[in-house]
Structures are given as C-alpha cells and as structure tokens.
Short mmCIF file of C-alpha atoms and ligand atoms in Angstrom, two decimals:
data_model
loop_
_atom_site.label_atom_id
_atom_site.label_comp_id
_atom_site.label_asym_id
_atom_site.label_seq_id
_atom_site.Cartn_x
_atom_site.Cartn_y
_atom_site.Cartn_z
CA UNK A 21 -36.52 -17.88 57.26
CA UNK A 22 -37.64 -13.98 57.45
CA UNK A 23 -38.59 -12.31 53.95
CA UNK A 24 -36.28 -9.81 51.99
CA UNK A 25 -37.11 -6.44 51.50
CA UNK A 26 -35.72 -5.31 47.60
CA UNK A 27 -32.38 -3.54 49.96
CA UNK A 28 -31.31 -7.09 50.86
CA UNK A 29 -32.08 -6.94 54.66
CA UNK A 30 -34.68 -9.07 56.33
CA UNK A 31 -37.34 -7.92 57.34
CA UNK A 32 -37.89 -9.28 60.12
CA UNK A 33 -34.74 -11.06 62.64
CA UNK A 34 -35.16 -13.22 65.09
CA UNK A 35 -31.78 -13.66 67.13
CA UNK A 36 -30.39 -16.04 70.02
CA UNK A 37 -27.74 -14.23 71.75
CA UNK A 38 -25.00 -16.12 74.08
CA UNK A 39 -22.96 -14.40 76.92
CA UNK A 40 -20.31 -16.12 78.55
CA UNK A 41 -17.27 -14.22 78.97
CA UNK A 42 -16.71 -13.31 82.48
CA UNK A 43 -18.99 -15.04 85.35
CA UNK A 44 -22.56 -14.58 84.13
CA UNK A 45 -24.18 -17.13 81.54
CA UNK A 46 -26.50 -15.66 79.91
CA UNK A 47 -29.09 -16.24 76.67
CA UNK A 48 -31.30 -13.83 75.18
CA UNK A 49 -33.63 -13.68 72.13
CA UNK A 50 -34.11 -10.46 70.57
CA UNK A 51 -36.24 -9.84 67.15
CA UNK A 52 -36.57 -6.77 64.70
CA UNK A 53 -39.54 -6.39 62.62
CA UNK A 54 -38.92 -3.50 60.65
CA UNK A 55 -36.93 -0.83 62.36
CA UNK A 56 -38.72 -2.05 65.73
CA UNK A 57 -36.32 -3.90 68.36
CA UNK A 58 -38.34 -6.24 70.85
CA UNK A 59 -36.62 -8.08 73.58
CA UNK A 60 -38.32 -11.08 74.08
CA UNK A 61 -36.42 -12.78 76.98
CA UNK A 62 -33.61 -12.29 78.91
CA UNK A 63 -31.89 -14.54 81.31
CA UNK A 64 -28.82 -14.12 83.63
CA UNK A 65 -27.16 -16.84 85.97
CA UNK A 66 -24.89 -14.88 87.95
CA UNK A 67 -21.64 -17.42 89.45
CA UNK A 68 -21.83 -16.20 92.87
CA UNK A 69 -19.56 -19.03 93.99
CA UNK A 70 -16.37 -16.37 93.11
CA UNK A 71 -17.22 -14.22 95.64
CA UNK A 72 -15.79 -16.75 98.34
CA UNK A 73 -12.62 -16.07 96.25
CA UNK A 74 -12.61 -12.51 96.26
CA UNK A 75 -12.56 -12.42 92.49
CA UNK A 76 -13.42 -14.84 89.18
CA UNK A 77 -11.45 -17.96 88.70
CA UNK A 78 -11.36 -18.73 85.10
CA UNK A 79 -11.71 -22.75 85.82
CA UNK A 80 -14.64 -22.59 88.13
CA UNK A 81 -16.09 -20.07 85.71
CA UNK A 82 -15.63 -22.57 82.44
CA UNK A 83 -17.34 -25.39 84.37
CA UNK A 84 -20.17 -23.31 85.71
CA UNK A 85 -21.04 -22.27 82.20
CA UNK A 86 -20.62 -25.75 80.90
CA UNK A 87 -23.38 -27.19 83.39
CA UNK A 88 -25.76 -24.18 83.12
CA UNK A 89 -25.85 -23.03 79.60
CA UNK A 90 -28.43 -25.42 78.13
CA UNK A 91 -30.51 -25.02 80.68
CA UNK A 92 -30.16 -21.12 80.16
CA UNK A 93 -30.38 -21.25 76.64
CA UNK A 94 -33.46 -23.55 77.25
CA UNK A 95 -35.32 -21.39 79.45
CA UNK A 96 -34.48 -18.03 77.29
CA UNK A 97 -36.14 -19.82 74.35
CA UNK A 98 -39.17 -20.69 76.33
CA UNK A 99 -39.72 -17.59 77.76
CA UNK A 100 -39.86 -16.04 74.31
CA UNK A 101 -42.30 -18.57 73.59
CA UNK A 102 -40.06 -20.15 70.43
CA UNK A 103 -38.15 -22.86 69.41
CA UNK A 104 -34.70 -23.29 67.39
CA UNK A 105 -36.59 -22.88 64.42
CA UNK A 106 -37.75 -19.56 64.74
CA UNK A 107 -34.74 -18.26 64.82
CA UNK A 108 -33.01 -16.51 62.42
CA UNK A 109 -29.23 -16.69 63.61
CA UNK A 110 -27.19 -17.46 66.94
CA UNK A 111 -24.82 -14.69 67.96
CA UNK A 112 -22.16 -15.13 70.29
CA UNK A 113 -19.74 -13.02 71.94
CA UNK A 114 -16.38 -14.65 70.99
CA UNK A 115 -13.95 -12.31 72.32
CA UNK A 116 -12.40 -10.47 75.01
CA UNK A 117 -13.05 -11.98 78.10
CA UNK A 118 -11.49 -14.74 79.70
CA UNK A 119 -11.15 -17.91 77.27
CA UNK A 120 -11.75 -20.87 78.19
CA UNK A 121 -15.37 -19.73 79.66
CA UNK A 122 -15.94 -17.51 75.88
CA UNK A 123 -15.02 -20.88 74.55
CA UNK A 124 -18.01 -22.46 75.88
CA UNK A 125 -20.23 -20.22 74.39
CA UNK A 126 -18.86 -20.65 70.97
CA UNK A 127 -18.86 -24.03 70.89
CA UNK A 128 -22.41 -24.82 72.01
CA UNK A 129 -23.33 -21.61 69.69
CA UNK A 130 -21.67 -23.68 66.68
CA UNK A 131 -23.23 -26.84 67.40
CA UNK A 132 -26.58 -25.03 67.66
CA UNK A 133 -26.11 -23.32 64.64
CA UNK A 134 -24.89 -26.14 62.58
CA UNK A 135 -27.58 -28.47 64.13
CA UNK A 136 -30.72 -26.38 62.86
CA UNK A 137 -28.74 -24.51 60.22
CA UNK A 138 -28.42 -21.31 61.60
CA UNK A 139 -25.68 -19.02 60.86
CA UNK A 140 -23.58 -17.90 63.74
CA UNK A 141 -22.55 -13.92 63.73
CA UNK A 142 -20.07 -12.79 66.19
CA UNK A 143 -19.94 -10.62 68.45
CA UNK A 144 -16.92 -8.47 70.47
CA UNK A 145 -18.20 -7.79 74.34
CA UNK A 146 -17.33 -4.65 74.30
CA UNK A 147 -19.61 -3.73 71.37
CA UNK A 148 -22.49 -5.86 72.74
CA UNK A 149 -22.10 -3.18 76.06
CA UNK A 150 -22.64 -0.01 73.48
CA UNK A 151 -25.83 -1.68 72.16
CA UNK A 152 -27.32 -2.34 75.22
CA UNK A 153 -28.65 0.67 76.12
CA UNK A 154 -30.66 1.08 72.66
CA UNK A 155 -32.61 -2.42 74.23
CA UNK A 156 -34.91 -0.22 76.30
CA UNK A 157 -33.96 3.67 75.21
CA UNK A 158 -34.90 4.45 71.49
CA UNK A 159 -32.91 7.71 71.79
CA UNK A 160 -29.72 5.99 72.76
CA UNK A 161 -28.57 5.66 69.35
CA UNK A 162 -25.58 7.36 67.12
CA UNK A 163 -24.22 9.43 67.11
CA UNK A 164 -22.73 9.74 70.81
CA UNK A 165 -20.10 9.97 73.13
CA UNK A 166 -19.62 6.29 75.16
CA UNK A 167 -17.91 5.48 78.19
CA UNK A 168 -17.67 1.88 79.02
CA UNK A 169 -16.82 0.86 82.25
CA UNK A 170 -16.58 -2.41 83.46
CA UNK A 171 -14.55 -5.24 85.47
CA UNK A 172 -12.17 -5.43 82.51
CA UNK A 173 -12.39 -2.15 80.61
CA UNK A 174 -12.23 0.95 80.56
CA UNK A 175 -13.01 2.95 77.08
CA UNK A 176 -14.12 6.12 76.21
CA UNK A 177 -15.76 6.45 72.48
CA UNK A 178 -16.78 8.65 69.69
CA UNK A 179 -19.31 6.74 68.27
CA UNK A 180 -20.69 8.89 64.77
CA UNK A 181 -22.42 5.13 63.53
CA UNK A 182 -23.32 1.85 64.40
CA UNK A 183 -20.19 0.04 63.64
CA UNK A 184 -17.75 3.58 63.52
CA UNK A 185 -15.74 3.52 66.68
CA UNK A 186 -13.38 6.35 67.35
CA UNK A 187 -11.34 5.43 70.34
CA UNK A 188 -10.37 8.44 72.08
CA UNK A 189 -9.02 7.13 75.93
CA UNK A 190 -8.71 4.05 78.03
CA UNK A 191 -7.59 3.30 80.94
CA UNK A 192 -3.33 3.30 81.06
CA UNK A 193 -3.19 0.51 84.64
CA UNK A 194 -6.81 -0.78 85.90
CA UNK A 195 -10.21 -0.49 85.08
CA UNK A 196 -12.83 1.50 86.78
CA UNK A 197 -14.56 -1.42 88.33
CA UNK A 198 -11.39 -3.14 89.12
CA UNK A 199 -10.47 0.19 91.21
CA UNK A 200 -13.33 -0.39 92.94
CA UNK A 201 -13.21 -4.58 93.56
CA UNK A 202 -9.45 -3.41 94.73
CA UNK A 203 -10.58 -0.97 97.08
CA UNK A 204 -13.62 -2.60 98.55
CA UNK A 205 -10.94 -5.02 99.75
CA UNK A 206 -8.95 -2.39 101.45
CA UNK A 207 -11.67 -1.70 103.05
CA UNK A 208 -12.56 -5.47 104.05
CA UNK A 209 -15.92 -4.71 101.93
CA UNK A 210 -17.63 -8.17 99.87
CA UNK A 211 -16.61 -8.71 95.91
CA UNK A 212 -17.26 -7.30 93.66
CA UNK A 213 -16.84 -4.14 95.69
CA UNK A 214 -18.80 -1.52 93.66
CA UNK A 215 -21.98 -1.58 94.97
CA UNK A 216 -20.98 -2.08 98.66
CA UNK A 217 -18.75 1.50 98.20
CA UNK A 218 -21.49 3.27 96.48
CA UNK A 219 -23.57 2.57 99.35
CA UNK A 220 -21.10 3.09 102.23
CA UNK A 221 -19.90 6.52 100.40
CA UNK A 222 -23.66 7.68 100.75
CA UNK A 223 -23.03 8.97 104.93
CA UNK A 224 -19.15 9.54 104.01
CA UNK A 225 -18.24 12.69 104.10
CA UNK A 226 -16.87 14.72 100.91
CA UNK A 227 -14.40 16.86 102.39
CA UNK A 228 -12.85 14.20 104.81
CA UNK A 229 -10.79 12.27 102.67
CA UNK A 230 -10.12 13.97 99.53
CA UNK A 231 -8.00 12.41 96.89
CA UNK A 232 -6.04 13.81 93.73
CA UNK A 233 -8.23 13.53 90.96
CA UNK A 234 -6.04 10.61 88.85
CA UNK A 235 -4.63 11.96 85.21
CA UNK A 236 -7.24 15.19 85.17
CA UNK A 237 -5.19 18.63 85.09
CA UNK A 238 -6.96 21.43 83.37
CA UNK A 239 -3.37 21.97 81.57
CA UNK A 240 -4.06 18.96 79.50
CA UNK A 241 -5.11 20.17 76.11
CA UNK A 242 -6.78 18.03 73.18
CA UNK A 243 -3.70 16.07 71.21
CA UNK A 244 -2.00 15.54 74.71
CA UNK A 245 -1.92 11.61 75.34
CA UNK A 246 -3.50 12.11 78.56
CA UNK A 247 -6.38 14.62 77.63
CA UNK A 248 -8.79 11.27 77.48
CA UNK A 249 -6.65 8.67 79.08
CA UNK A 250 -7.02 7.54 82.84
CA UNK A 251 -5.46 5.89 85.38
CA UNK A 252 -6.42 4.52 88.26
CA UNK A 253 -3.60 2.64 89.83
CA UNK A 254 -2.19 6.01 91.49
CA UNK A 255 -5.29 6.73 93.33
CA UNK A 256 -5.88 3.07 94.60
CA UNK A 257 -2.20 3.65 96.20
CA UNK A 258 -3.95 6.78 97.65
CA UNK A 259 -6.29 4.36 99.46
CA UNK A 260 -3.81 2.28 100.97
CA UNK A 261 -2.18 4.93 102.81
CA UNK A 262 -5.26 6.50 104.10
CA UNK A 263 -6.42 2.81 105.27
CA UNK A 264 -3.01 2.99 106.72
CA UNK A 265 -3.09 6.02 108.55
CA UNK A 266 -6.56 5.82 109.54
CA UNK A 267 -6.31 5.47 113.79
CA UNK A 268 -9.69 3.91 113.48
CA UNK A 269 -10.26 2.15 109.86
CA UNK A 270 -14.20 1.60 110.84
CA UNK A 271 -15.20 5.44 112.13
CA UNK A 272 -13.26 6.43 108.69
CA UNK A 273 -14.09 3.65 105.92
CA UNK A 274 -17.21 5.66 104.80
CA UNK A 275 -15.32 8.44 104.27
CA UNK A 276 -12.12 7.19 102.46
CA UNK A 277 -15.39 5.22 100.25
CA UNK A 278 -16.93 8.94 99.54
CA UNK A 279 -13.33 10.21 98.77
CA UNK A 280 -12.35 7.48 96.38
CA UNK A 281 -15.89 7.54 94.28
CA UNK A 282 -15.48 11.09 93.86
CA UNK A 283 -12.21 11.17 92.52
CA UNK A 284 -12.61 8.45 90.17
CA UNK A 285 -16.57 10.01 89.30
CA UNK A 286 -14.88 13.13 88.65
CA UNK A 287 -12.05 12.06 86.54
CA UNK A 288 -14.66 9.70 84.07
CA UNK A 289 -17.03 12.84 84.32
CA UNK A 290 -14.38 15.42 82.92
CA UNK A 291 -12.94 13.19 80.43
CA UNK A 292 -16.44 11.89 79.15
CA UNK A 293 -17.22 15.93 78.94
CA UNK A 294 -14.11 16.93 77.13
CA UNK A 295 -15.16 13.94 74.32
CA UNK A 296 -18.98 15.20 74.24
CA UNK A 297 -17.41 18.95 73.69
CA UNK A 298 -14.86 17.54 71.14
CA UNK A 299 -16.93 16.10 68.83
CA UNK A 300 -20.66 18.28 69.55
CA UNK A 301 -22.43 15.38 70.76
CA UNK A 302 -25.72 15.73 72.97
CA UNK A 303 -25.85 11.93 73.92
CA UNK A 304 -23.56 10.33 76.62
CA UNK A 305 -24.33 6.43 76.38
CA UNK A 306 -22.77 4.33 79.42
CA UNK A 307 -22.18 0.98 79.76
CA UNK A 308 -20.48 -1.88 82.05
CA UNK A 309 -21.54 -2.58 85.53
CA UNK A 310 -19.76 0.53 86.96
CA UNK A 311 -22.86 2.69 85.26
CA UNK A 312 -25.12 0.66 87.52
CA UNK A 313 -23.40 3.49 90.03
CA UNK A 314 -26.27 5.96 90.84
CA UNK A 315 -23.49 8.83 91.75
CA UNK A 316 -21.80 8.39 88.43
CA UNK A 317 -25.13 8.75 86.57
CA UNK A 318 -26.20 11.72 88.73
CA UNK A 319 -23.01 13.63 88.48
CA UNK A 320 -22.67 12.78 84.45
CA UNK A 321 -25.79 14.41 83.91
CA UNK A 322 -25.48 17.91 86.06
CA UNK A 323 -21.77 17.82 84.02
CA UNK A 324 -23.21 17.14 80.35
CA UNK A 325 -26.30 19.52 80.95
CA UNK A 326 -23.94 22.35 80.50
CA UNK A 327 -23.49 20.90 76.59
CA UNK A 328 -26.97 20.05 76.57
CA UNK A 329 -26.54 16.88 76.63
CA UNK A 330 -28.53 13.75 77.94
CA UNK A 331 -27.19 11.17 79.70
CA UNK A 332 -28.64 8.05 78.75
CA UNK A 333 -27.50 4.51 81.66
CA UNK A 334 -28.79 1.38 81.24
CA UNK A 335 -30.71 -0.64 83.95
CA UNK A 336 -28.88 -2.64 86.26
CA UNK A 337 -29.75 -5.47 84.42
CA UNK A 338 -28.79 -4.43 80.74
CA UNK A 339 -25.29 -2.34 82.52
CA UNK A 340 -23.48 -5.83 83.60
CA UNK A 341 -23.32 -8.89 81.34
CA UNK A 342 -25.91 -10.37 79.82
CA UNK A 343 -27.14 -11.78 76.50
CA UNK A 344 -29.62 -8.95 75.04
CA UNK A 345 -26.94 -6.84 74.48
CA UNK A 346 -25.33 -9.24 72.23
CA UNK A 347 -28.35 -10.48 70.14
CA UNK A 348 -28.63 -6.67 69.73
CA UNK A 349 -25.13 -6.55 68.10
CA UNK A 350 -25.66 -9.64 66.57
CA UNK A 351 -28.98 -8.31 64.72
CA UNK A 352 -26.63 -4.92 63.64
CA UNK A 353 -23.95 -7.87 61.95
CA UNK A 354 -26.70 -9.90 60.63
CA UNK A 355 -28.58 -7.51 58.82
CA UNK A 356 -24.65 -6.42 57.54
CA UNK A 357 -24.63 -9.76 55.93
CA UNK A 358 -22.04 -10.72 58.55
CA UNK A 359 -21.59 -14.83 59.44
CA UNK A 360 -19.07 -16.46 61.29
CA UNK A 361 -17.15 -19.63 60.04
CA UNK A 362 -17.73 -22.79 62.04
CA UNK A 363 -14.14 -22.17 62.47
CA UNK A 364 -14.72 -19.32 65.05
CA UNK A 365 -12.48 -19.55 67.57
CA UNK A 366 -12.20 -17.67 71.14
CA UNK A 367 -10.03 -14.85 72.18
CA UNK A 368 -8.59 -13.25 75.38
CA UNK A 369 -7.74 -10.08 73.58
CA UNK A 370 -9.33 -8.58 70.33
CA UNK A 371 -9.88 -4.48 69.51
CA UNK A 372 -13.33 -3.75 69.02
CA UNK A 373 -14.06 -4.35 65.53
CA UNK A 374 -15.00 -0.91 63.23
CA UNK A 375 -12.96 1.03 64.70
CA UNK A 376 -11.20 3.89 62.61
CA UNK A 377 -8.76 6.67 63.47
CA UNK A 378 -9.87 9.60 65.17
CA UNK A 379 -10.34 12.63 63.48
O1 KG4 B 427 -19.68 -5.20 83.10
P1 KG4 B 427 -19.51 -6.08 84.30
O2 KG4 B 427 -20.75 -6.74 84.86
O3 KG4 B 427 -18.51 -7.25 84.04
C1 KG4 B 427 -17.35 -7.11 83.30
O4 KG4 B 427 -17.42 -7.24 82.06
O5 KG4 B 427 -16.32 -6.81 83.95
O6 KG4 B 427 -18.82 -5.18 85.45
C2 KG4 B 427 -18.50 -5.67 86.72
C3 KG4 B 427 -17.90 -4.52 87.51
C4 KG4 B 427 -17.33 -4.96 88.86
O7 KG4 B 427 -16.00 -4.48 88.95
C5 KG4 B 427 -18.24 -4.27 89.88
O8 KG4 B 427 -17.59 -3.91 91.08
C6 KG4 B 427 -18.70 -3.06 89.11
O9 KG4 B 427 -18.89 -3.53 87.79
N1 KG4 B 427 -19.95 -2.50 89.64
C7 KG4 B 427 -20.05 -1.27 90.19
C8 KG4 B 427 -21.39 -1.14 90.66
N2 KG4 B 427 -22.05 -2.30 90.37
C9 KG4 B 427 -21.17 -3.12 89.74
N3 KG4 B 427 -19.16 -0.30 90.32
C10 KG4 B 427 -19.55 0.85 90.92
N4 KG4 B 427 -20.79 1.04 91.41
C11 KG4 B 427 -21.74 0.09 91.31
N5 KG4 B 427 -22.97 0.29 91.80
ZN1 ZN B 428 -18.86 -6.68 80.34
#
C-alpha cells in the first residue's frame, strides 16, 4: 500500500481500470506519483464480429467480454510490468452502457478486488470520457467547456472542477454517432459508419447537398430549452429523402456525406461555442469516438479561436472506449476516499455523478 501524505491522500496510486460497456474490452493501469499521471498500459479488444450485424448485440457482446477479459486484464498488467499486488485499487465502469456486458466487468472487478484485497471505486462512462483527454494533454484540465459525443450520448458540459458537472444540452432523439451509424447505412456504407462518411465527405461537395442545420436558429437565446439542446433525428430524415431523390445514389453519396457532416459539425460547433461564451471558458475538451472526426476538430477550433479558446481532442485511441480513461476517473474517486461495496451492481441508465444545477 502507497504512503499518506499529512492531507490524507496517497501519495502515490497505482490503479487497474476495466472497460466493458459497449463492444470494446478493455484494461488499463494508470499510476499518480504526486500530481504526475503516467499511463502505464493500455489495451483494447475491439468486437468486430458486430459489424456483420450492422450494429452491437448485447448477447454476443456479454460473451465476448466473458472469454477475453482475463486475458486482457492479464496482458494490461504485464505490459505495465506489475502484478495484482502493486496495485492500489480496481476501478470499473459500472454504469451506462448496455448491462449485461457492464456486468462482466463488475463482477470479475469484485472478485479481483476481494481476492487481493483491493478496493473497487466506480466509475460512470461518461465521466471516464471527460478524463481521458487529461491522459496525454496536461492542459486539458478544469475548468472547461465538454462535448461528449459518442455511440450512446450526446452531452454538452460546463465543467468548473473535477467532479462539478453542469449539464447544459443533450441530445432530445439520437446521438451524434448514432446519426452517423444511421446514415452510413443509407448510404450502404460499413458500421460503425463514422469514419467511412468522414472520409467519403472529403471529395463531396459543400454546396451540393445542403441540409438545415438541426435545432440551431440564431433566435434561440440563453434560458430557451433549445439554446444547447440538439437533435438529430430531423436531419437523418433529411438524408432519406435526398438518398431518395438522388437519380444516381453513387455519383451523389459523397455529397449527401459532405452535406450531412456539415450540418451536424455545425450544429455541435455553435452550441459548444455558445457554452464556451456562457461561462468564459478558453478550453473545449471532446470526447467519444465522434471527436476521432478530423472535420469536427478542425472546424471547433477556427470557431473557438474567436473566444480564444483551445480546442483540446483526444487520440483516436483515448476518443472511443477504453480502460485509461477509467483508471483516470478511478484515481480522481480514490484519492476522494471513494470505494464501492462488493454489492456494486450494473446499470443501463445512471446521470453522471457530481452533477449540480446550472448557474
Ligand atoms: O465512444 P464510442 O467508441 O462508443 C460509445 O460509447 O458509443 O463511439 C462510437 C461512435 C460510433 O457511432 C462511430 O460511428 C463514431 O463513434 N465514430 C465517428 C468517427 N469514428 C468513430 N464518428 C464520426 N467520425 C469519425 N471519424
Ligand atoms: Zn463511450
């Protein structure tokens, strides 16, 4: 066990983070000495057998993590060059996601835990994704403006503190990277569909096939419900009926790609600016595997520059799922004096914990 400083936290933590709420499994250790945050291993198994579905089936998901956690939590360890016993806690991400595949997770992080005699901390997904930038980007830290955008969720954040969440908007029908798993099918493109339209939009053209900018009127005025909100059911209708109309869906697809990603860039851009502006922050921290989008970035910071603001995206690798970002988190609840009972159970739905009302 790490030594106390006279304030009460550690010194030094050593954590095991587990990720398995979606279709990545995923085990990370990640230690602070001091203020200092090292990540010492990282690894990702990616289920690619969903993409012969066309999307994640919660079953198939459960028994892939089942079969390839040890192994993952195995080879995470090793990497870092540890064993069990250098740890100093196991944190899990125990909620939202889909439940039977979270419930993996927690079990094997319980019977870890209790095995060695590790405490367990855990940790909400959606948190875990606001960390994860800090892993490799010391100035990505509070206060800031967030927008998370992901498979699942769509949030935009005031974030003044580590553990102070103002939620400002979300999204009212889909999330942004379900818009674009929904229209990469339209469009007969792979799943998940967001990288395959980033790319295709690249030789669309802009002025082609343009497309109402979803919930974003410059009438909208702080207070309104729909100054932060989106939506993004509306403009995948949009889609349809320019698949539909298109005489010749392959000469067009590139450009109905371009038009959707700039209408749904725009809209996140706008809202994520009207939150910076709000509240007088100069960090924009992004999260979820739509920031992996290089147009999104790009276009976030020419928008934010006019606040003088910087725009700070996670790699590829730290923007989707994956473990780091939770033994981050996990570190934040540890050094709280935050444990989880061996009761911990999983959950579909949860609100991020810490948050408060907005001011
Ligand atoms: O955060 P994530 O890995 O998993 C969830 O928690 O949902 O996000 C997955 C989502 C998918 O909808 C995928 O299409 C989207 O992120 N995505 C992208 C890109 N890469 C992944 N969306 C837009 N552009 C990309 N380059
Ligand atoms: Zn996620």
């Amino acid at each position: 066990m790490s030594d106390t400083e006279s304030s009460g936290i550690a010194t030094r933590a050593c954590v095991l983070g587990i990720e398995t709420s979606c279709d990545e499994t995923s085990a990370s250790v990640v230690e602070r000495e001091a203020d200092r945050i090292t990540q010492r291993s990282l690894v990702i198994l990616s289920q690619d057998v969903h993409r012969i579905f066309g999307g994640v089936v919660p079953e198939i998901a459960s028994r892939q993590h089942l079969t390839a956690l040890v192994p993952v939590v195995d080879r995470a360890l090793a990497d870092a060059g540890l064993t069990p016993n250098d740890l100093d806690a196991v944190a899990v991400t125990y909620a939202p996601g889909l439940v039977g595949a979270l419930l993996v997770g927690v079990s094997f992080a319980k019977a870890m835990a209790f095995t060695h005699g590790l405490p367990v901390v855990a940790v909400h997904h959606m948190e875990g994704h606001l960390f994860a930038p800090s892993l490799e980007d010391a100035a990505a830290e509070p206060p800031f403006t967030a927008l998370l955008v992901s498979g699942g969720h769509t949030l935009l954040l005031d974030v003044p503190a580590w553990g102070r969440y103002r939620l400002l908007g979300a999204t009212r029908d889909d999330a942004a990277g379900e818009a674009f798993d929904k229209v990469a099918k339209l469009l007969g493109l792979p799943y998940p569909g967001g990288r395959p339209i980033e790319q295709l939009a690249r030789s669309g053209d802009p002025t082609r096939q343009r497309f109402a900018r979803p919930m974003l009127r410059r009438d909208q005025r702080p207070g309104d419900a729909d100054y932060y909100d989106v939506s993004f059911s509306g403009l995948k209708t949009g889609v349809l009926h320019a698949v539909r109309a298109a005489a010749d869906l392959d000469a067009e697809k590139a450009h109905i790609a371009r038009g959707f990603q700039d209408a749904l860039i725009e809209t996140l851009v706008e809202k994520s600016w009207r939150a910076a502006q709000a509240y007088g922050r100069t960090r924009v921290v992004l999260g979820g595997g739509v920031a992996c989008n290089g147009a999104l970035v790009e276009a976030m910071r020419r928008r934010l520059g006019d606040l003088g603001a910087t725009v700070h995206a996670p790699s590829p690798r730290l923007a989707t799922d994956n473990a780091a970002m939770i033994a981050r988190a996990g570190i934040f609840h540890l050094d709280r004096g935050e444990r989880a009972e061996l009761d911990l159970s999983a959950f579909a739905a949860m609100p991020l914990p810490g948050l408060e009302p907005v001011a």
